Coordinates of C-alpha atoms in Angstrom, one line a residue:
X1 CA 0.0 0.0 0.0
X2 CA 2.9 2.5 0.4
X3 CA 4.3 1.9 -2.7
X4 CA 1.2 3.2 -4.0
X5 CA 0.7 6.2 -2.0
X6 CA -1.6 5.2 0.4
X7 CA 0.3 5.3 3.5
X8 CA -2.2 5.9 6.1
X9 CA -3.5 2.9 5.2
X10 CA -0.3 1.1 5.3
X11 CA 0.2 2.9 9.0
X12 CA -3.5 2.1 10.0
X13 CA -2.4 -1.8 8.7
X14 CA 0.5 -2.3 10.4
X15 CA -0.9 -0.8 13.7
X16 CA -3.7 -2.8 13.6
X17 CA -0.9 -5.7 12.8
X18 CA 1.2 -4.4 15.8
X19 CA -2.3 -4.8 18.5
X20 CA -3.0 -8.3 16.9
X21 CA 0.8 -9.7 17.6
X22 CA 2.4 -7.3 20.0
X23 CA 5.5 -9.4 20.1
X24 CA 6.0 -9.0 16.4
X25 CA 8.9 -7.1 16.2
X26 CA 8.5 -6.9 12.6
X27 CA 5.4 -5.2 12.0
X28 CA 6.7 -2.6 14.9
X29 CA 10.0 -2.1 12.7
X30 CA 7.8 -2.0 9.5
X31 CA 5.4 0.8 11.2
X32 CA 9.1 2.5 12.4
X33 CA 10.9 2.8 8.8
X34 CA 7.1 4.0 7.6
X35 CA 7.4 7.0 10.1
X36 CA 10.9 7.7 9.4
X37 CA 9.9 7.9 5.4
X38 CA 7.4 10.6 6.4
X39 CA 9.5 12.1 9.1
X40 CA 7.7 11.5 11.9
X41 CA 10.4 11.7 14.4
X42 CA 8.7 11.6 17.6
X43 CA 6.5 8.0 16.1
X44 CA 9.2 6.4 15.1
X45 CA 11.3 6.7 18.2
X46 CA 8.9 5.5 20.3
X47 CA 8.0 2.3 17.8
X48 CA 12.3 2.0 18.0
X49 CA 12.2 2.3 21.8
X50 CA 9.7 -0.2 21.9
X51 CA 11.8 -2.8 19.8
X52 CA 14.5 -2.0 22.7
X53 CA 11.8 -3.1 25.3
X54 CA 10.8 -6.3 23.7
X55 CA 14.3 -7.3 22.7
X56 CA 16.8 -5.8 25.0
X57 CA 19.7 -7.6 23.4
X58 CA 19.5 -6.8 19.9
X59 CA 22.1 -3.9 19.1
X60 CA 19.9 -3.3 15.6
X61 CA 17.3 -1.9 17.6
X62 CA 19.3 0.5 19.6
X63 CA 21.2 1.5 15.9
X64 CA 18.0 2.3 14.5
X65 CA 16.9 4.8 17.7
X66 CA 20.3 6.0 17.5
X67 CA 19.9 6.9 13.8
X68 CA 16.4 8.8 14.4
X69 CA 17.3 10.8 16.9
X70 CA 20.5 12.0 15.0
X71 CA 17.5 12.6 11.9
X72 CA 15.5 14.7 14.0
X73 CA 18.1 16.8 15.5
X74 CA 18.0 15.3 19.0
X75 CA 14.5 16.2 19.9

């Protein structure tokens, strides 16, 4: 769907994706990398800060905060 320019319907997907399997960290990376393509700073640090919560030990997850915060200036 966001190939095709329908991206709130991607986001409103993968959300309802990320309610049905909370523990999918893949639908909550997908729903990240969609906020980050519309610079949604704020979204997609919180989906990335949730990735650190459900997998503590994966240094991808903390990369990928790391990298959005520098995008967004810091805030």
């Amino acid at each position: 769907m966001q190939k095709l320019g329908r991206t709130g319907e991607a986001e409103e997907a993968l959300k309802t994706a990320c309610r049905l399997s909370p523990q999918t960290t893949a639908f909550v990376h997908a729903l990240a990398i969609l906020y980050a393509q519309e610079e949604k700073w704020g979204l997609a640090k919180k989906c990335a800060e949730g990735l650190i919560r459900m997998e503590p030990g994966n240094r991808q997850w903390g990369a990928l905060l790391e990298l959005f915060e520098r995008e967004s200036g810091g805030s």
